[in-house]
Coordinates of C-alpha atoms and ligand atoms in Angstrom, one line a residue:
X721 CA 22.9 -7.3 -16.2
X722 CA 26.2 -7.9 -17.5
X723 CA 28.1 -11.4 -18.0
X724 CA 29.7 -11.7 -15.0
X725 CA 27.3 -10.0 -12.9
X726 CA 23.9 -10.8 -11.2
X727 CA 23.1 -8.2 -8.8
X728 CA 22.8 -5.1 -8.9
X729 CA 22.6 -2.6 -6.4
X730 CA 19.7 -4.4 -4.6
X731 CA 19.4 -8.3 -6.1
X732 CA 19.0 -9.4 -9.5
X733 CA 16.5 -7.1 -11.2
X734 CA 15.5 -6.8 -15.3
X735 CA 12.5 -6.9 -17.8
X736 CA 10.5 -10.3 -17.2
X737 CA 11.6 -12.7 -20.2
X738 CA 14.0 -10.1 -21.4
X739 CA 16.9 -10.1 -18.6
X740 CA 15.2 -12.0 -16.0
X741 CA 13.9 -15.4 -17.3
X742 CA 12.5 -18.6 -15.9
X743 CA 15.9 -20.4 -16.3
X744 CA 17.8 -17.6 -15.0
X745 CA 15.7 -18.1 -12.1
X746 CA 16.4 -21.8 -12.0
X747 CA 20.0 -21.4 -12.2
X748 CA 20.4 -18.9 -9.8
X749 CA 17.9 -21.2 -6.8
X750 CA 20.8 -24.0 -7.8
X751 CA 23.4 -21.6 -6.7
X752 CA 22.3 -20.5 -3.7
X753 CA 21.3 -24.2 -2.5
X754 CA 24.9 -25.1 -3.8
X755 CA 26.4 -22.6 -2.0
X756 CA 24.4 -22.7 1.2
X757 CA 24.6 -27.1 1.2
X758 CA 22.0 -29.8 1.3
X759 CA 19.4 -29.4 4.4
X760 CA 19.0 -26.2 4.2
X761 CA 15.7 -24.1 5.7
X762 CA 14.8 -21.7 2.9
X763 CA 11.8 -19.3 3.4
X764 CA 10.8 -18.2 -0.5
X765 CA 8.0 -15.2 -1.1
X766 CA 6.9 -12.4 -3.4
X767 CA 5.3 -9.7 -4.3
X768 CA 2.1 -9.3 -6.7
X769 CA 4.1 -7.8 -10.0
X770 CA 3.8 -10.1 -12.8
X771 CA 5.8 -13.4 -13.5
X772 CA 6.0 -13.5 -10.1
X773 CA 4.9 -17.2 -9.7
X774 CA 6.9 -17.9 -12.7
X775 CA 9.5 -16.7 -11.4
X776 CA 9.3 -17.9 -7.5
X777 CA 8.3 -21.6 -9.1
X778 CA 12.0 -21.5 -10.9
X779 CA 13.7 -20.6 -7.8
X780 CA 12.1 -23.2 -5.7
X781 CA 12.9 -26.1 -8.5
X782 CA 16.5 -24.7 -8.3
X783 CA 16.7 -25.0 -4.3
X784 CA 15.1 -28.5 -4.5
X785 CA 17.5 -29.8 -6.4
X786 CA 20.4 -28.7 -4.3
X787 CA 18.5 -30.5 -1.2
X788 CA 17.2 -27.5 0.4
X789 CA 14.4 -27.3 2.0
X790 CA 11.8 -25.5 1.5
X791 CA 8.5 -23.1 2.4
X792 CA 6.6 -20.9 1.0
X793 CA 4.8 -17.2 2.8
X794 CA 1.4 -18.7 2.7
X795 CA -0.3 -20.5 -0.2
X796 CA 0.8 -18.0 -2.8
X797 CA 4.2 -17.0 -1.4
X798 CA 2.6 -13.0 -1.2
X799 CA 4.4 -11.0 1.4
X800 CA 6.3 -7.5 1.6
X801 CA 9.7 -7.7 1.7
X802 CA 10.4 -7.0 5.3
X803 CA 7.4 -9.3 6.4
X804 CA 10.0 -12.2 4.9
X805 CA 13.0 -10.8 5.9
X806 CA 11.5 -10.8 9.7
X807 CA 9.7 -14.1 9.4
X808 CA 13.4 -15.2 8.4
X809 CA 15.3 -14.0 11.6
X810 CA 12.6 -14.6 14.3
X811 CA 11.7 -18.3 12.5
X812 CA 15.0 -19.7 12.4
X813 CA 15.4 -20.2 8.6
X814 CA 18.8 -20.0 7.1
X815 CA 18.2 -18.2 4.2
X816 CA 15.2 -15.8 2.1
X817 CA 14.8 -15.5 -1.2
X818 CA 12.7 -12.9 -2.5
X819 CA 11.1 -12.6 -6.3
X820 CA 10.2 -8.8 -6.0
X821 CA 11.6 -5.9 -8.0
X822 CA 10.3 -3.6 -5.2
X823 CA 9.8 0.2 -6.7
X824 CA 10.8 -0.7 -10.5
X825 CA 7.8 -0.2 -13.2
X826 CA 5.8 -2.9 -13.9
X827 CA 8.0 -4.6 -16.8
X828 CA 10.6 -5.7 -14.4
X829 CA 11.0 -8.5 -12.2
X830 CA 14.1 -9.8 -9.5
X831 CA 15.5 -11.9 -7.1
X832 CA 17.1 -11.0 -3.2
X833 CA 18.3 -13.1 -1.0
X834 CA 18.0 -13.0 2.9
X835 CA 20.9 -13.7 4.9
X836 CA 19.6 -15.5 8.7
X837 CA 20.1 -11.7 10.2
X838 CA 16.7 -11.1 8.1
X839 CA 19.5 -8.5 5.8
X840 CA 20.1 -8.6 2.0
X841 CA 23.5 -10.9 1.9
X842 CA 27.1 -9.1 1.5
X843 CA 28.5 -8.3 -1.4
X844 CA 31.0 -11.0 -1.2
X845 CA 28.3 -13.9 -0.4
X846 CA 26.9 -12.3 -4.0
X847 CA 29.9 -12.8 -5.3
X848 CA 30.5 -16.8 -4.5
X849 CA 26.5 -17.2 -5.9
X850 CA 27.6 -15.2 -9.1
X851 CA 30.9 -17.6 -9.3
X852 CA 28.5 -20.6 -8.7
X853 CA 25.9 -19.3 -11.1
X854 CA 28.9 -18.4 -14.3
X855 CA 30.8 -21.3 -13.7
X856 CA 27.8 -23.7 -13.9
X857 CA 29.7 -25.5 -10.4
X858 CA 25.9 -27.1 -9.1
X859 CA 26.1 -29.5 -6.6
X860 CA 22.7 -31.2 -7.0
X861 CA 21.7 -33.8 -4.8
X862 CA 21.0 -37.4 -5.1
X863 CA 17.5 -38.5 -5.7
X864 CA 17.4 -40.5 -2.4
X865 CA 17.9 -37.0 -0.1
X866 CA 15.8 -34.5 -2.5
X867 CA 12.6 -32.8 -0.6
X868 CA 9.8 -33.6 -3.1
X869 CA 7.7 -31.2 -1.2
X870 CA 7.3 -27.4 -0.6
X871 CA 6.0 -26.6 2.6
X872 CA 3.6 -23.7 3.7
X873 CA 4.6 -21.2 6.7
X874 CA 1.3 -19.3 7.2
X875 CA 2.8 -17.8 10.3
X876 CA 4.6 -15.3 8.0
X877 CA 2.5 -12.5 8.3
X878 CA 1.2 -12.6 11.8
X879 CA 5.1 -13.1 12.5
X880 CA 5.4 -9.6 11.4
X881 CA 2.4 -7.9 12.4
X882 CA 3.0 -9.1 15.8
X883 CA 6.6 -8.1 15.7
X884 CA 5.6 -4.2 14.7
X885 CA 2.5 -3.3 16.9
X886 CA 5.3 -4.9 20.2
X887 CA 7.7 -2.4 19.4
X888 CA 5.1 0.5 19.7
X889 CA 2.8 2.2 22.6
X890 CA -0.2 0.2 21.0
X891 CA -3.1 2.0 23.6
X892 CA -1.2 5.4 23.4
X893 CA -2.1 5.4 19.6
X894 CA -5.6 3.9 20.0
X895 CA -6.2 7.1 22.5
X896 CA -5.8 9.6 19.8
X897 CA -8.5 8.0 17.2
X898 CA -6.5 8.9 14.1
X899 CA -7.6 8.1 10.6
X900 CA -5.0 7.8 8.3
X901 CA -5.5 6.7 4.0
X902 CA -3.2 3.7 3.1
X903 CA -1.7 4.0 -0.6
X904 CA -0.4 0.2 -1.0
X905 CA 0.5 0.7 -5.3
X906 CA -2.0 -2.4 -5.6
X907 CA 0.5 -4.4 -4.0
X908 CA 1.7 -7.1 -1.2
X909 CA 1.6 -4.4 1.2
X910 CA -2.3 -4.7 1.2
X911 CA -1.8 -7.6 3.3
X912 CA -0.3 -6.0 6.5
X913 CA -0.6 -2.4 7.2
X914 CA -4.3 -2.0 6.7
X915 CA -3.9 -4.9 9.4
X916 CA -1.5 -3.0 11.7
X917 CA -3.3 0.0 11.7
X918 CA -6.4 -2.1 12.4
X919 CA -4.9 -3.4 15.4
X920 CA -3.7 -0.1 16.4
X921 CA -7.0 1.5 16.4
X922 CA -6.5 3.4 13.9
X923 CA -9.3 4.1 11.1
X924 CA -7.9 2.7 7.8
X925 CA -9.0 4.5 4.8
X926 CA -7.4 2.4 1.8
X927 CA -6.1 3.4 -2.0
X928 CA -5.2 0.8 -4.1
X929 CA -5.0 -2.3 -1.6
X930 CA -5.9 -5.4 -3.8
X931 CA -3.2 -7.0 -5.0
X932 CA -3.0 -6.8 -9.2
X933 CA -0.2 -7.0 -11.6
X934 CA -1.3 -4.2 -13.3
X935 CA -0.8 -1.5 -10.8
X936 CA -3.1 2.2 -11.2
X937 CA 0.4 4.1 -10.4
X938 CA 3.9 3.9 -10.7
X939 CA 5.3 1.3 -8.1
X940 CA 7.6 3.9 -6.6
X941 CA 5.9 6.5 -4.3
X942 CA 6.9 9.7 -4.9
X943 CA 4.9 13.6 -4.4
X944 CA 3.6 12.8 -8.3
X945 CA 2.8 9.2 -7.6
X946 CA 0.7 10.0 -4.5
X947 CA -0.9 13.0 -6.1
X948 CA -4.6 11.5 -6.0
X949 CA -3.5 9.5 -2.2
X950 CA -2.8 13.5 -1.5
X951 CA -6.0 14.6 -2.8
X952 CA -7.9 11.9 -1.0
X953 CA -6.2 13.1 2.7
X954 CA -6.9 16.5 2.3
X955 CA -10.5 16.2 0.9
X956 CA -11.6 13.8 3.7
X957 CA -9.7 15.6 6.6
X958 CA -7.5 12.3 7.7
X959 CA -4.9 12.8 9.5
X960 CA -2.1 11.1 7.5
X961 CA -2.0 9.1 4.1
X962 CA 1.0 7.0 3.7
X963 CA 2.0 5.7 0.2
X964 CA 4.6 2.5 0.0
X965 CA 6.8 1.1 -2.9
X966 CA 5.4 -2.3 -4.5
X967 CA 7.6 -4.2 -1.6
X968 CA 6.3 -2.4 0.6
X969 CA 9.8 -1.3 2.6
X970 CA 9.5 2.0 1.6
X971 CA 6.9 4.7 3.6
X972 CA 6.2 8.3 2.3
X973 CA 4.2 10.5 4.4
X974 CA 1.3 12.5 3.3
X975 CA 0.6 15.2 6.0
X976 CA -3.3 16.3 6.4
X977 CA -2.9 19.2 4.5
X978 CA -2.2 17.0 1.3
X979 CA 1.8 18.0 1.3
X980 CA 4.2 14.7 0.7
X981 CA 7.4 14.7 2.0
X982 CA 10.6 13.1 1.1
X983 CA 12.2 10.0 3.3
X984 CA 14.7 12.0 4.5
X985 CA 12.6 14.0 6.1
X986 CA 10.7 11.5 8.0
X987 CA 13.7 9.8 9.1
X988 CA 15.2 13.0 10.3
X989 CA 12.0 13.5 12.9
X990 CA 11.8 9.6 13.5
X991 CA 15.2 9.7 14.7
X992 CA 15.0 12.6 17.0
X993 CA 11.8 11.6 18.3
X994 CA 13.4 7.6 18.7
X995 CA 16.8 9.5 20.4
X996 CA 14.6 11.2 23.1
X997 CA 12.0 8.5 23.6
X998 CA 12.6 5.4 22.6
X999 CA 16.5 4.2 23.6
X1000 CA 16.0 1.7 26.4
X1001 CA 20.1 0.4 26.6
X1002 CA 23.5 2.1 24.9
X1003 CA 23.3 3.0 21.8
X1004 CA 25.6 5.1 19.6
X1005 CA 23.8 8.1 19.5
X1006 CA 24.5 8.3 15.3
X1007 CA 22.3 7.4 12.6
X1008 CA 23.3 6.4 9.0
X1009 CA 22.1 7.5 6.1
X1010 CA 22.9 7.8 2.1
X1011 CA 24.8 11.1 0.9
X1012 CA 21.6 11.9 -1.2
X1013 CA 20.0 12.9 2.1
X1014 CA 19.5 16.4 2.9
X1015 CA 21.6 18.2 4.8
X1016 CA 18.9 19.8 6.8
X1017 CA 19.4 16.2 8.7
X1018 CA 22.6 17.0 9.9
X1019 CA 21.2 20.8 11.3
X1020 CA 18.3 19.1 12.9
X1021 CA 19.9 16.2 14.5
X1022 CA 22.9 18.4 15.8
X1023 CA 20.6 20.0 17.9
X1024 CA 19.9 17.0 19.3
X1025 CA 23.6 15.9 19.7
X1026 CA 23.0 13.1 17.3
X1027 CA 25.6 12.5 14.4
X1028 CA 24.9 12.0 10.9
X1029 CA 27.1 9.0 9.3
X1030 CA 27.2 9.7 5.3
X1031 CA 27.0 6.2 3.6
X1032 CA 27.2 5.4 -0.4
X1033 CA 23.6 5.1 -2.2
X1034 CA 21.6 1.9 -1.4
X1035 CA 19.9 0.6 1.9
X1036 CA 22.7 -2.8 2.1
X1037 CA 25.6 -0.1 2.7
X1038 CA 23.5 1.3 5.7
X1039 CA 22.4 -1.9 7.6
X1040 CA 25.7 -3.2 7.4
X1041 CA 27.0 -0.4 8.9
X1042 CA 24.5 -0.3 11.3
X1043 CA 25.2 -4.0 12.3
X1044 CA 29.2 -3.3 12.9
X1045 CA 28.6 -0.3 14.7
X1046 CA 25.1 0.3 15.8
X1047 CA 22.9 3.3 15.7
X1048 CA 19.6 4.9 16.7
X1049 CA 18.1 4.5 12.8
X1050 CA 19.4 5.0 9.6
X1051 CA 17.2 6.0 6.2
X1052 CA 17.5 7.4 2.7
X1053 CA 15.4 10.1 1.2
X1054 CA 13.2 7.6 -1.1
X1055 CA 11.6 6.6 1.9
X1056 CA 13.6 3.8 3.2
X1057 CA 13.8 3.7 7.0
X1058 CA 15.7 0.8 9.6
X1059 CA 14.9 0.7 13.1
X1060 CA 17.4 -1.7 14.6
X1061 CA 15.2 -3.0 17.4
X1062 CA 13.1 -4.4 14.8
X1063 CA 14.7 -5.5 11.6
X1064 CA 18.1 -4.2 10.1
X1065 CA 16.2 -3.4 6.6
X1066 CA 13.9 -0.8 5.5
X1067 CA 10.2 -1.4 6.7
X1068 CA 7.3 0.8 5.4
X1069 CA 5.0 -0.6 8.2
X1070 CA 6.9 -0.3 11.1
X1071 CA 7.9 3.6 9.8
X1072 CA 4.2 3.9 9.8
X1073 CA 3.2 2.9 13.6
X1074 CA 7.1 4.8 14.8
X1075 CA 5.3 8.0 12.7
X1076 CA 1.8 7.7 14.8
X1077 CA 3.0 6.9 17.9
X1078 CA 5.6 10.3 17.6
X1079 CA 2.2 12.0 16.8
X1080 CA 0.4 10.6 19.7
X1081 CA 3.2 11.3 22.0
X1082 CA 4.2 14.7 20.9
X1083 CA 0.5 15.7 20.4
X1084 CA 1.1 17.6 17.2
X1085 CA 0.0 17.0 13.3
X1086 CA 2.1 15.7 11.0
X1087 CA 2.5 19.2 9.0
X1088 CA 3.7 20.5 12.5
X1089 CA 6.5 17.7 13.0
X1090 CA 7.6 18.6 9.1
X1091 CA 7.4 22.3 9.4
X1092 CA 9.7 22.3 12.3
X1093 CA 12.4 20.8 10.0
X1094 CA 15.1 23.3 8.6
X1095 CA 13.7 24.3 5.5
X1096 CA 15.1 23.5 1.9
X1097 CA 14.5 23.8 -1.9
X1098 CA 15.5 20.7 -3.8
X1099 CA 16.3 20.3 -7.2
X1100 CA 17.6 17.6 -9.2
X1101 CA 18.7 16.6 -12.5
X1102 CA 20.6 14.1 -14.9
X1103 CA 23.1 14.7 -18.2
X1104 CA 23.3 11.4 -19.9
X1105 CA 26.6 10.3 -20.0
X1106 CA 28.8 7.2 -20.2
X1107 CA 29.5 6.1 -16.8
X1108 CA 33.5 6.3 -17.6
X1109 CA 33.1 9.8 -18.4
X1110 CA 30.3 10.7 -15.7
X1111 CA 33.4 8.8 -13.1
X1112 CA 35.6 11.2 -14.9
X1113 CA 34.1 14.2 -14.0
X1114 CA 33.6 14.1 -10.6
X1115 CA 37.2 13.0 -9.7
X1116 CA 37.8 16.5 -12.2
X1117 CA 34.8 18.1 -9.3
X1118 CA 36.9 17.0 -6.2
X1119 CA 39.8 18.1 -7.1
X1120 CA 38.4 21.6 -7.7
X1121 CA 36.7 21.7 -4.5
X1122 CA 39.3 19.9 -2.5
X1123 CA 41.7 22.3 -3.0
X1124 CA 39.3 25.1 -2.3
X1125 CA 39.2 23.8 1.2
X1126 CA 35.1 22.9 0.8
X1127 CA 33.8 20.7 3.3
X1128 CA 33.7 17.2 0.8
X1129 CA 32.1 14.2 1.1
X1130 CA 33.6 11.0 -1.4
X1131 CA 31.5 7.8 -0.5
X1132 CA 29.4 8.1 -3.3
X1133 CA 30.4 10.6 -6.1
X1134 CA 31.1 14.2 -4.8
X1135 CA 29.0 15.8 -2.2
X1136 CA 29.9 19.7 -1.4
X1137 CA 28.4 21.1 2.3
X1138 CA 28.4 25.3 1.7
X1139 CA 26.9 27.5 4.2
X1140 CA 23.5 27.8 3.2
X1141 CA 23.3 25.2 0.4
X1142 CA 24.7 21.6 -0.6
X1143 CA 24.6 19.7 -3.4
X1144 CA 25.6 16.1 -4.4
X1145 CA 27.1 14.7 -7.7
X1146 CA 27.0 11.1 -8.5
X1147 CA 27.3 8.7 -12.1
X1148 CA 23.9 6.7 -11.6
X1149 CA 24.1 2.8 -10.4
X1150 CA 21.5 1.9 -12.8
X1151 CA 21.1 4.0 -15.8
X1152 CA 24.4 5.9 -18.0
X1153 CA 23.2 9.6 -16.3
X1154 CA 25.3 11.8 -14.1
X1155 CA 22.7 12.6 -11.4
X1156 CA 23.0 16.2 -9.9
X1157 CA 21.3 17.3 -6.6
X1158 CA 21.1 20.7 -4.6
X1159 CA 19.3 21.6 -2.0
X1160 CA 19.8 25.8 -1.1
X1161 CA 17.2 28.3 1.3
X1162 CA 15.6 29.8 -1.8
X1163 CA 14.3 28.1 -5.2
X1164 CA 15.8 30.1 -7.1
X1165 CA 19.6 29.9 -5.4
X1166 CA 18.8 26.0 -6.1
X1167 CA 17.4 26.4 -9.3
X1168 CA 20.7 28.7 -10.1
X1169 CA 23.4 26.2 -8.5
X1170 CA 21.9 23.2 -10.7
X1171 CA 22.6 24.9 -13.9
X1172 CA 25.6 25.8 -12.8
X1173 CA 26.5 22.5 -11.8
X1174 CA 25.3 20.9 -15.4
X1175 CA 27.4 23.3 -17.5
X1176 CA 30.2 22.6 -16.0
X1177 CA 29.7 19.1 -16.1
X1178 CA 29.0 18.8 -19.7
X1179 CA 32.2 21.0 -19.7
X1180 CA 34.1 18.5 -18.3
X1181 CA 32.5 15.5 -19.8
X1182 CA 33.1 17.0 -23.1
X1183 CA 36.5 18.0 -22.5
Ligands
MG508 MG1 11.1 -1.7 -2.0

């Protein structure tokens, strides 16, 4: 968090009482009511990580004293992030604000904000807040017109719930009596899918679903994350286990032989399966997704005569795309999936009940969906490096490939599409790494290419 500069890729995010303190909070809720103007309908919620009410309490003194006004998910503000960013579109508020730092380990903290779309605000609304915020410009509000209280919306939750199990064949996945483990990384999750899959008739086995700010894994869900959720599915015989981030918009899908697979995956077989079932009007048969994606998206969704859009890392770039130009879905690989009849952001729960009712419809298990997918080794790796000199080297990697007439994608660092591997080259948005990622038919080809690829960027980083 440099001077100058509040959010990041996704919100504000840091180490509670390091980077992200009480009266950064307060500031910040002062320039967003600023900003927005007096009278203002504000919906505020969190997660369960710690400093949360801390945090959430700063914010809500902040929008008071512009005049805004302003409610609270429930008594304790707990609710995943898309439950908010729903309850905000379908319940008429003009702005969310959100004290989660979603997948991040427990140290950190952060702050998003909800545009009335129920979308993380563009980068240019960030950028009035951040001039706000710097330049100290608060318009508070007289004493006469200040809200003294904060409201409670208990419909928060049921708004959501409600607004997933509509959007699915609710009796055609009650039919199939499918039991499915829950991972919810001890967090606000817990609140809603053990819920939706209640409702769908679907026996809930559940891992880690009390809220706690000391969570028993890493918030992020990844194969070594889920490694006991895994051990759990295939020991008991379920038919699914499904791990989400701490937010709970992320899903990653545990198939019943204890295999977890990658976002990218999921939303490659989401979107074919929404493409051929689930497209009631015109729709731009295309689907978004973030050049860290495999390519084996692109070979399984030609088939289907969908196109793939490449879009630069980070779930914002993707629904605003999809709101300009509409699409069937669009996802990233860390489990992040948007299904536009529902919400233009990423929602583990609503992946969840699309991912039963494909297996109800199509009859098959979930290893069968994922085993018809092209098949691909992945592996990846980072070279510390400034991020001048990480920038450096892959404008020296385009050029090189450019003028070998490779197939080159720019959005977001270098990504090179080969015949029967790909890989993707990129200075990280958060930490001073070059991040490196290849995907080929064979381990070892993709074990090979990435060393490769590291030498000859610590060649050029060097140089
Ligand atoms: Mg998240």
């Amino acid at each position: 968090m440099s001077l100058g500069k509040l959010f990041g890729t996704d919100g504000v995010r840091g180490v509670l009482n390091k980077e992200l303190t009480p009266s950064l909070a307060l500031k910040l809720g002062m320039a967003i009511a600023s900003h927005y103007g007096e009278g203002i309908r504000v919906l505020v919620g969190r997660d369960g990580r710690a400093g949360g009410e801390m945090i959430m309490n700063a914010v809500i003194a902040g929008l008071l004293s512009g005049g805004a006004e302003v409610y609270k998910a429930g008594a304790e503000g707990y609710a995943p992030t898309p439950a908010i960013q729903y309850a905000v579109k379908e319940r008429g508020y003009d702005v969310g604000v959100i004290v989660t730092a979603s997948h991040n380990p427990p140290e950190y903290n952060g702050i998003k904000v909800i545009s009335s779309l129920g979308i993380e605000i563009d980068r240019e609304t960030e950028k009035k807040i951040e001039q706000i915020y710097f330049e100290e410009r608060f318009r508070l509000t007289p004493w006469t017109r200040i809200r003294d209280k904060v409201r409670i919306d208990d419909e928060v939750l049921g708004t959501y719930i409600r607004g997933v199990i509509e959007k699915v064949d609710k009796n055609l996945i009650r039919s199939r009596g499918f039991r499915v483990l829950v991972d919810c990384a001890n967090n606000v999750a817990s609140l809603t899918t053990p819920e939706i899959l209640r409702i769908l008739g679907v026996k809930a086995y559940t891992l880690a679903c009390n809220i706690s700010t000391q969570p028993y894994r890493e918030p992020e869900p990844t194969p070594s994350s889920l490694r006991e959720a895994a051990n759990v599915v295939k020991t008991l015989g379920l038919d699914l286990g499904v791990g989400h981030d701490g937010d709970g918009d992320r899903a990653i899908f545990i198939d019943e032989k204890g295999e977890v697979w990658w976002g990218d995956r999921t939303g490659a077989l989401l979107s074919r399966y929404i493409a051929e079932h689930k497209l009631t009007q015109h729709v731009p048969r295309v689907i978004y997704t973030a050049v860290s994606s495999s390519r084996l998206v692109e070979e399984y969704l030609r088939e289907v005569g969908v196109e793939v859009r490449w879009t630069p890392v980070g779930s914002i770039n993707i629904a605003y795309s999809l709101l300009e130009n509409g699409g069937i879905a669009g996802f990233e690989e860390n489990g992040g999936f948007l299904y536009p009849p529902h919400l233009l952001a990423r929602d583990g729960g609503m992946t969840l009940a699309l991912f039963l009712e494909m297996m109800a419809r199509e009859k098959k298990t979930a290893s069968e969906l994922f085993n018809e997918l092209p098949r691909y080794y992945a592996v990846k790796t980072k070279i510390p490096m400034p991020r001048d000199k990480a920038l450096e080297v892959v404008k020296a990697l385009i050029n090189e490939y450019k003028s070998r007439g490779a197939r080159v994608v720019t959005v977001d660092g270098i990504r090179v599409d080969e015949e029967d591997y790909w890989f993707l080259v990129r200075p990280s948005g958060t930490e001073p790494v070059l991040r490196i990622m290849v995907e080929a038919r064979t381990p070892e080809k993709a074990r090979q290419l990435a060393e490769e690829l590291a030498e000859k960027a610590r060649r050029l980083g060097t140089a």
